[in-house]
Amino acid sequence: MSKHTNHKTLKLGAYYAVLSVVVIAVVIAVNLLIGELPSTLTKFDTSGNQIYTLSEQSESIARNLKDEVNIYLIAPTGSENTTIVEFVNRYTALNSLIKFKQVDPLLNPQFVKNYTDNEVNSNSLIVESAKRSYVVDSSEIFTTEYDQEELYMYYYYNGPYPTAIEYFNGESLLTTALDYVTSDVLPKLYIVGGHGESALSEQVLEYIKKENLQTAD
């Protein structure tokens, strides 16, 4: 092999070596840049029922917050629910005033008592502003319902176990909480009674609660 050929081969090898270094540097830089972007821009919602995709109303409420809001996840370290964490991060990415922090109840057992006298389940959320606070229990975030006909057949006719339908209610609950803790005025709904009126159903009362309407008789 001639000296000219060897020189050409060495030059070509050096070129590819430099090119490889440049490509690796670009990849590292892109990864670092992506890592700084909010999760809404770097992660697609691949869940079956689009649970991470927020409605226009939720996005509007989150984006237009003027008060600083703290969202606390009450869960032991290592036991946090990844679905809830990812979901809350969708809100924090919309407004820098929304802060998210995990609180380990084993290390800080008095923390929850600052907000409620009730026991809360692991992976519950506490939403707080300077005005007020709101507790979202994890038992409300994840709910299970059964087909009523299948349930009837199961209990009374030894039918097969009813089909369970899982629901994720994170958006309605968290958006309600954000609106509640930042509203300047909370409307009050008076329920008329004493004249034989029918009591409002639990479902109607739940709708009223989600609209942040306080009730009084």
PDB file of C-alpha atoms in Angstrom:
ATOM      1  CA  MET A   1       0.000   0.000   0.000  1.00  0.00           C
ATOM      2  CA  SER A   2       1.429   3.393  -0.950  1.00  0.00           C
ATOM      3  CA  LYS A   3       2.173   6.220   1.473  1.00  0.00           C
ATOM      4  CA  HIS A   4      -0.472   8.304  -0.329  1.00  0.00           C
ATOM      5  CA  THR A   5      -3.126   5.659   0.367  1.00  0.00           C
ATOM      6  CA  ASN A   6      -2.099   5.349   4.032  1.00  0.00           C
ATOM      7  CA  HIS A   7      -2.240   9.131   4.447  1.00  0.00           C
ATOM      8  CA  LYS A   8      -5.697   9.247   2.850  1.00  0.00           C
ATOM      9  CA  THR A   9      -6.959   6.419   5.096  1.00  0.00           C
ATOM     10  CA  LEU A  10      -5.642   8.107   8.243  1.00  0.00           C
ATOM     11  CA  LYS A  11      -7.190  11.426   7.204  1.00  0.00           C
ATOM     12  CA  LEU A  12     -10.554   9.755   6.563  1.00  0.00           C
ATOM     13  CA  GLY A  13     -10.401   7.951   9.911  1.00  0.00           C
ATOM     14  CA  ALA A  14      -9.656  11.200  11.729  1.00  0.00           C
ATOM     15  CA  TYR A  15     -12.589  12.860   9.971  1.00  0.00           C
ATOM     16  CA  TYR A  16     -15.026  10.161  11.118  1.00  0.00           C
ATOM     17  CA  ALA A  17     -13.627  10.287  14.650  1.00  0.00           C
ATOM     18  CA  VAL A  18     -14.219  14.048  14.848  1.00  0.00           C
ATOM     19  CA  LEU A  19     -17.669  13.636  13.311  1.00  0.00           C
ATOM     20  CA  SER A  20     -18.572  11.006  15.928  1.00  0.00           C
ATOM     21  CA  VAL A  21     -17.496  13.316  18.745  1.00  0.00           C
ATOM     22  CA  VAL A  22     -19.611  16.158  17.302  1.00  0.00           C
ATOM     23  CA  VAL A  23     -22.685  13.899  16.961  1.00  0.00           C
ATOM     24  CA  ILE A  24     -22.326  12.641  20.544  1.00  0.00           C
ATOM     25  CA  ALA A  25     -21.966  16.221  21.811  1.00  0.00           C
ATOM     26  CA  VAL A  26     -25.113  17.285  19.935  1.00  0.00           C
ATOM     27  CA  VAL A  27     -27.102  14.332  21.334  1.00  0.00           C
ATOM     28  CA  ILE A  28     -26.001  15.150  24.884  1.00  0.00           C
ATOM     29  CA  ALA A  29     -26.889  18.824  24.427  1.00  0.00           C
ATOM     30  CA  VAL A  30     -30.342  17.969  23.037  1.00  0.00           C
ATOM     31  CA  ASN A  31     -31.039  15.573  25.925  1.00  0.00           C
ATOM     32  CA  LEU A  32     -30.041  18.210  28.467  1.00  0.00           C
ATOM     33  CA  LEU A  33     -32.264  20.775  26.735  1.00  0.00           C
ATOM     34  CA  ILE A  34     -35.230  18.397  26.663  1.00  0.00           C
ATOM     35  CA  GLY A  35     -34.682  17.622  30.314  1.00  0.00           C
ATOM     36  CA  GLU A  36     -35.244  21.290  31.136  1.00  0.00           C
ATOM     37  CA  LEU A  37     -38.548  21.452  29.273  1.00  0.00           C
ATOM     38  CA  PRO A  38     -41.863  20.922  31.113  1.00  0.00           C
ATOM     39  CA  SER A  39     -43.356  17.434  30.951  1.00  0.00           C
ATOM     40  CA  THR A  40     -46.256  18.687  28.819  1.00  0.00           C
ATOM     41  CA  LEU A  41     -43.804  19.342  26.003  1.00  0.00           C
ATOM     42  CA  THR A  42     -41.656  16.234  26.364  1.00  0.00           C
ATOM     43  CA  LYS A  43     -44.147  13.492  27.217  1.00  0.00           C
ATOM     44  CA  PHE A  44     -47.100  12.429  25.129  1.00  0.00           C
ATOM     45  CA  ASP A  45     -50.320  11.205  26.688  1.00  0.00           C
ATOM     46  CA  THR A  46     -50.318   7.512  25.784  1.00  0.00           C
ATOM     47  CA  SER A  47     -52.816   6.477  28.448  1.00  0.00           C
ATOM     48  CA  GLY A  48     -55.821   4.565  27.137  1.00  0.00           C
ATOM     49  CA  ASN A  49     -58.361   7.180  28.197  1.00  0.00           C
ATOM     50  CA  GLN A  50     -56.137  10.274  27.927  1.00  0.00           C
ATOM     51  CA  ILE A  51     -56.100  10.872  31.685  1.00  0.00           C
ATOM     52  CA  TYR A  52     -53.123  13.214  31.421  1.00  0.00           C
ATOM     53  CA  THR A  53     -54.765  15.491  28.841  1.00  0.00           C
ATOM     54  CA  LEU A  54     -56.304  18.517  30.564  1.00  0.00           C
ATOM     55  CA  SER A  55     -59.483  20.194  29.375  1.00  0.00           C
ATOM     56  CA  GLU A  56     -59.486  23.812  28.174  1.00  0.00           C
ATOM     57  CA  GLN A  57     -61.235  24.886  31.393  1.00  0.00           C
ATOM     58  CA  SER A  58     -58.590  23.256  33.618  1.00  0.00           C
ATOM     59  CA  GLU A  59     -55.758  24.742  31.572  1.00  0.00           C
ATOM     60  CA  SER A  60     -57.376  28.180  31.708  1.00  0.00           C
ATOM     61  CA  ILE A  61     -57.781  28.070  35.500  1.00  0.00           C
ATOM     62  CA  ALA A  62     -54.196  26.884  35.997  1.00  0.00           C
ATOM     63  CA  ARG A  63     -52.654  29.397  33.579  1.00  0.00           C
ATOM     64  CA  ASN A  64     -54.569  32.362  35.016  1.00  0.00           C
ATOM     65  CA  LEU A  65     -53.728  31.805  38.682  1.00  0.00           C
ATOM     66  CA  LYS A  66     -52.326  34.938  40.286  1.00  0.00           C
ATOM     67  CA  ASP A  67     -51.689  33.440  43.731  1.00  0.00           C
ATOM     68  CA  GLU A  68     -48.934  31.031  44.665  1.00  0.00           C
ATOM     69  CA  VAL A  69     -50.339  27.557  45.282  1.00  0.00           C
ATOM     70  CA  ASN A  70     -48.630  24.620  46.958  1.00  0.00           C
ATOM     71  CA  ILE A  71     -49.703  21.081  46.124  1.00  0.00           C
ATOM     72  CA  TYR A  72     -48.488  18.487  48.617  1.00  0.00           C
ATOM     73  CA  LEU A  73     -48.493  14.760  47.889  1.00  0.00           C
ATOM     74  CA  ILE A  74     -48.888  12.866  51.149  1.00  0.00           C
ATOM     75  CA  ALA A  75     -47.023   9.607  50.590  1.00  0.00           C
ATOM     76  CA  PRO A  76     -44.055   7.711  52.072  1.00  0.00           C
ATOM     77  CA  THR A  77     -40.874   8.054  50.060  1.00  0.00           C
ATOM     78  CA  GLY A  78     -40.816   5.354  47.386  1.00  0.00           C
ATOM     79  CA  SER A  79     -44.591   4.768  47.592  1.00  0.00           C
ATOM     80  CA  GLU A  80     -45.767   7.728  45.553  1.00  0.00           C
ATOM     81  CA  ASN A  81     -48.335   6.976  42.863  1.00  0.00           C
ATOM     82  CA  THR A  82     -46.670   7.717  39.523  1.00  0.00           C
ATOM     83  CA  THR A  83     -50.002   8.467  37.832  1.00  0.00           C
ATOM     84  CA  ILE A  84     -50.767  11.217  40.349  1.00  0.00           C
ATOM     85  CA  VAL A  85     -47.224  12.617  40.173  1.00  0.00           C
ATOM     86  CA  GLU A  86     -47.289  12.792  36.377  1.00  0.00           C
ATOM     87  CA  PHE A  87     -50.773  14.298  36.431  1.00  0.00           C
ATOM     88  CA  VAL A  88     -49.881  17.066  38.908  1.00  0.00           C
ATOM     89  CA  ASN A  89     -46.794  17.871  36.841  1.00  0.00           C
ATOM     90  CA  ARG A  90     -49.149  18.750  33.978  1.00  0.00           C
ATOM     91  CA  TYR A  91     -50.482  21.577  36.144  1.00  0.00           C
ATOM     92  CA  THR A  92     -47.120  22.814  37.407  1.00  0.00           C
ATOM     93  CA  ALA A  93     -45.922  23.056  33.799  1.00  0.00           C
ATOM     94  CA  LEU A  94     -48.714  25.551  33.051  1.00  0.00           C
ATOM     95  CA  ASN A  95     -47.904  28.080  35.764  1.00  0.00           C
ATOM     96  CA  SER A  96     -44.732  28.699  37.757  1.00  0.00           C
ATOM     97  CA  LEU A  97     -46.883  29.780  40.720  1.00  0.00           C
ATOM     98  CA  ILE A  98     -48.014  26.174  41.189  1.00  0.00           C
ATOM     99  CA  LYS A  99     -45.484  24.324  43.333  1.00  0.00           C
ATOM    100  CA  PHE A 100     -45.447  20.573  43.918  1.00  0.00           C
ATOM    101  CA  LYS A 101     -43.811  18.812  46.850  1.00  0.00           C
ATOM    102  CA  GLN A 102     -44.023  15.356  48.402  1.00  0.00           C
ATOM    103  CA  VAL A 103     -44.428  15.051  52.166  1.00  0.00           C
ATOM    104  CA  ASP A 104     -43.583  11.775  53.891  1.00  0.00           C
ATOM    105  CA  PRO A 105     -46.167  11.300  56.697  1.00  0.00           C
ATOM    106  CA  LEU A 106     -43.802   8.891  58.470  1.00  0.00           C
ATOM    107  CA  LEU A 107     -41.148  11.588  58.765  1.00  0.00           C
ATOM    108  CA  ASN A 108     -43.597  14.446  59.345  1.00  0.00           C
ATOM    109  CA  PRO A 109     -46.692  12.961  61.066  1.00  0.00           C
ATOM    110  CA  GLN A 110     -48.029  16.365  62.187  1.00  0.00           C
ATOM    111  CA  PHE A 111     -48.153  17.873  58.699  1.00  0.00           C
ATOM    112  CA  VAL A 112     -51.634  16.644  57.725  1.00  0.00           C
ATOM    113  CA  LYS A 113     -53.097  17.752  61.068  1.00  0.00           C
ATOM    114  CA  ASN A 114     -52.343  21.343  60.096  1.00  0.00           C
ATOM    115  CA  TYR A 115     -55.031  21.042  57.423  1.00  0.00           C
ATOM    116  CA  THR A 116     -57.616  18.483  58.596  1.00  0.00           C
ATOM    117  CA  ASP A 117     -58.612  16.443  61.624  1.00  0.00           C
ATOM    118  CA  ASN A 118     -59.601  13.536  59.387  1.00  0.00           C
ATOM    119  CA  GLU A 119     -57.345  10.661  58.445  1.00  0.00           C
ATOM    120  CA  VAL A 120     -56.160  10.809  54.836  1.00  0.00           C
ATOM    121  CA  ASN A 121     -55.074   7.896  52.697  1.00  0.00           C
ATOM    122  CA  SER A 122     -51.621   7.561  51.224  1.00  0.00           C
ATOM    123  CA  ASN A 123     -51.178   9.506  47.961  1.00  0.00           C
ATOM    124  CA  SER A 124     -53.753  12.107  48.916  1.00  0.00           C
ATOM    125  CA  LEU A 125     -53.203  15.726  47.888  1.00  0.00           C
ATOM    126  CA  ILE A 126     -53.349  18.897  49.960  1.00  0.00           C
ATOM    127  CA  VAL A 127     -53.737  22.092  47.942  1.00  0.00           C
ATOM    128  CA  GLU A 128     -52.908  25.319  49.759  1.00  0.00           C
ATOM    129  CA  SER A 129     -52.773  29.044  49.100  1.00  0.00           C
ATOM    130  CA  ALA A 130     -52.518  32.021  51.423  1.00  0.00           C
ATOM    131  CA  LYS A 131     -56.345  32.140  51.484  1.00  0.00           C
ATOM    132  CA  ARG A 132     -57.317  28.564  52.365  1.00  0.00           C
ATOM    133  CA  SER A 133     -56.603  24.871  51.804  1.00  0.00           C
ATOM    134  CA  TYR A 134     -58.357  21.894  50.232  1.00  0.00           C
ATOM    135  CA  VAL A 135     -57.808  18.176  50.834  1.00  0.00           C
ATOM    136  CA  VAL A 136     -58.215  15.698  47.964  1.00  0.00           C
ATOM    137  CA  ASP A 137     -58.208  12.153  49.298  1.00  0.00           C
ATOM    138  CA  SER A 138     -56.774   9.452  47.047  1.00  0.00           C
ATOM    139  CA  SER A 139     -59.951   7.412  47.552  1.00  0.00           C
ATOM    140  CA  GLU A 140     -61.741  10.112  45.549  1.00  0.00           C
ATOM    141  CA  ILE A 141     -59.075  10.279  42.849  1.00  0.00           C
ATOM    142  CA  PHE A 142     -59.382   6.587  41.999  1.00  0.00           C
ATOM    143  CA  THR A 143     -62.883   5.121  42.182  1.00  0.00           C
ATOM    144  CA  THR A 144     -64.424   1.836  41.089  1.00  0.00           C
ATOM    145  CA  GLU A 145     -67.981   1.266  39.905  1.00  0.00           C
ATOM    146  CA  TYR A 146     -69.768  -1.934  38.956  1.00  0.00           C
ATOM    147  CA  ASP A 147     -72.465  -2.723  36.442  1.00  0.00           C
ATOM    148  CA  GLN A 148     -75.670  -2.579  38.518  1.00  0.00           C
ATOM    149  CA  GLU A 149     -77.398  -5.466  36.742  1.00  0.00           C
ATOM    150  CA  GLU A 150     -74.337  -7.694  37.098  1.00  0.00           C
ATOM    151  CA  LEU A 151     -74.066  -6.659  40.742  1.00  0.00           C
ATOM    152  CA  TYR A 152     -77.685  -7.653  41.349  1.00  0.00           C
ATOM    153  CA  MET A 153     -77.208 -11.034  39.673  1.00  0.00           C
ATOM    154  CA  TYR A 154     -74.032 -11.643  41.681  1.00  0.00           C
ATOM    155  CA  TYR A 155     -75.637 -11.011  45.073  1.00  0.00           C
ATOM    156  CA  TYR A 156     -79.035 -12.595  44.520  1.00  0.00           C
ATOM    157  CA  TYR A 157     -78.512 -15.293  41.889  1.00  0.00           C
ATOM    158  CA  ASN A 158     -74.910 -16.418  42.361  1.00  0.00           C
ATOM    159  CA  GLY A 159     -73.924 -14.843  39.066  1.00  0.00           C
ATOM    160  CA  PRO A 160     -70.360 -14.128  37.948  1.00  0.00           C
ATOM    161  CA  TYR A 161     -68.390 -11.400  39.679  1.00  0.00           C
ATOM    162  CA  PRO A 162     -69.532  -8.036  38.247  1.00  0.00           C
ATOM    163  CA  THR A 163     -67.372  -6.097  35.835  1.00  0.00           C
ATOM    164  CA  ALA A 164     -65.328  -3.403  37.581  1.00  0.00           C
ATOM    165  CA  ILE A 165     -64.986  -0.026  35.869  1.00  0.00           C
ATOM    166  CA  GLU A 166     -62.064   2.077  37.095  1.00  0.00           C
ATOM    167  CA  TYR A 167     -62.318   5.874  37.039  1.00  0.00           C
ATOM    168  CA  PHE A 168     -59.624   8.523  37.433  1.00  0.00           C
ATOM    169  CA  ASN A 169     -61.154  11.733  38.789  1.00  0.00           C
ATOM    170  CA  GLY A 170     -57.935  13.680  39.196  1.00  0.00           C
ATOM    171  CA  GLU A 171     -58.736  16.541  36.852  1.00  0.00           C
ATOM    172  CA  SER A 172     -62.123  17.548  38.238  1.00  0.00           C
ATOM    173  CA  LEU A 173     -60.863  17.292  41.826  1.00  0.00           C
ATOM    174  CA  LEU A 174     -57.582  19.142  41.359  1.00  0.00           C
ATOM    175  CA  THR A 175     -59.091  21.889  39.199  1.00  0.00           C
ATOM    176  CA  THR A 176     -61.837  22.356  41.792  1.00  0.00           C
ATOM    177  CA  ALA A 177     -59.191  22.553  44.523  1.00  0.00           C
ATOM    178  CA  LEU A 178     -57.139  25.173  42.651  1.00  0.00           C
ATOM    179  CA  ASP A 179     -60.226  27.285  42.032  1.00  0.00           C
ATOM    180  CA  TYR A 180     -61.345  26.937  45.659  1.00  0.00           C
ATOM    181  CA  VAL A 181     -58.077  27.981  47.300  1.00  0.00           C
ATOM    182  CA  THR A 182     -57.578  31.011  45.018  1.00  0.00           C
ATOM    183  CA  SER A 183     -61.110  32.427  44.736  1.00  0.00           C
ATOM    184  CA  ASP A 184     -61.614  35.788  46.439  1.00  0.00           C
ATOM    185  CA  VAL A 185     -65.292  35.088  47.119  1.00  0.00           C
ATOM    186  CA  LEU A 186     -66.950  31.697  47.640  1.00  0.00           C
ATOM    187  CA  PRO A 187     -70.684  31.771  46.748  1.00  0.00           C
ATOM    188  CA  LYS A 188     -73.117  30.207  49.189  1.00  0.00           C
ATOM    189  CA  LEU A 189     -76.135  28.139  48.149  1.00  0.00           C
ATOM    190  CA  TYR A 190     -79.052  28.071  50.596  1.00  0.00           C
ATOM    191  CA  ILE A 191     -81.131  24.904  50.664  1.00  0.00           C
ATOM    192  CA  VAL A 192     -84.775  25.517  51.542  1.00  0.00           C
ATOM    193  CA  GLY A 193     -86.256  23.151  54.116  1.00  0.00           C
ATOM    194  CA  GLY A 194     -88.956  22.755  56.732  1.00  0.00           C
ATOM    195  CA  HIS A 195     -91.895  22.399  54.369  1.00  0.00           C
ATOM    196  CA  GLY A 196     -91.630  18.774  53.335  1.00  0.00           C
ATOM    197  CA  GLU A 197     -89.149  19.387  50.507  1.00  0.00           C
ATOM    198  CA  SER A 198     -87.244  16.371  49.234  1.00  0.00           C
ATOM    199  CA  ALA A 199     -83.612  16.246  50.290  1.00  0.00           C
ATOM    200  CA  LEU A 200     -81.016  16.807  47.600  1.00  0.00           C
ATOM    201  CA  SER A 201     -79.415  13.610  46.398  1.00  0.00           C
ATOM    202  CA  GLU A 202     -75.775  12.800  47.095  1.00  0.00           C
ATOM    203  CA  GLN A 203     -75.049  13.170  43.384  1.00  0.00           C
ATOM    204  CA  VAL A 204     -76.491  16.692  43.280  1.00  0.00           C
ATOM    205  CA  LEU A 205     -74.586  17.652  46.436  1.00  0.00           C
ATOM    206  CA  GLU A 206     -71.410  16.326  44.841  1.00  0.00           C
ATOM    207  CA  TYR A 207     -71.979  18.512  41.762  1.00  0.00           C
ATOM    208  CA  ILE A 208     -72.538  21.517  44.033  1.00  0.00           C
ATOM    209  CA  LYS A 209     -69.299  20.776  45.897  1.00  0.00           C
ATOM    210  CA  LYS A 210     -67.340  20.548  42.645  1.00  0.00           C
ATOM    211  CA  GLU A 211     -68.592  24.009  41.699  1.00  0.00           C
ATOM    212  CA  ASN A 212     -67.134  25.338  44.993  1.00  0.00           C
ATOM    213  CA  LEU A 213     -70.535  26.380  46.268  1.00  0.00           C
ATOM    214  CA  GLN A 214     -70.884  26.399  50.029  1.00  0.00           C
ATOM    215  CA  THR A 215     -74.260  25.223  51.305  1.00  0.00           C
ATOM    216  CA  ALA A 216     -76.392  26.239  54.251  1.00  0.00           C
ATOM    217  CA  ASP A 217     -79.929  25.397  55.356  1.00  0.00           C
TER     218      ASP A 217
END
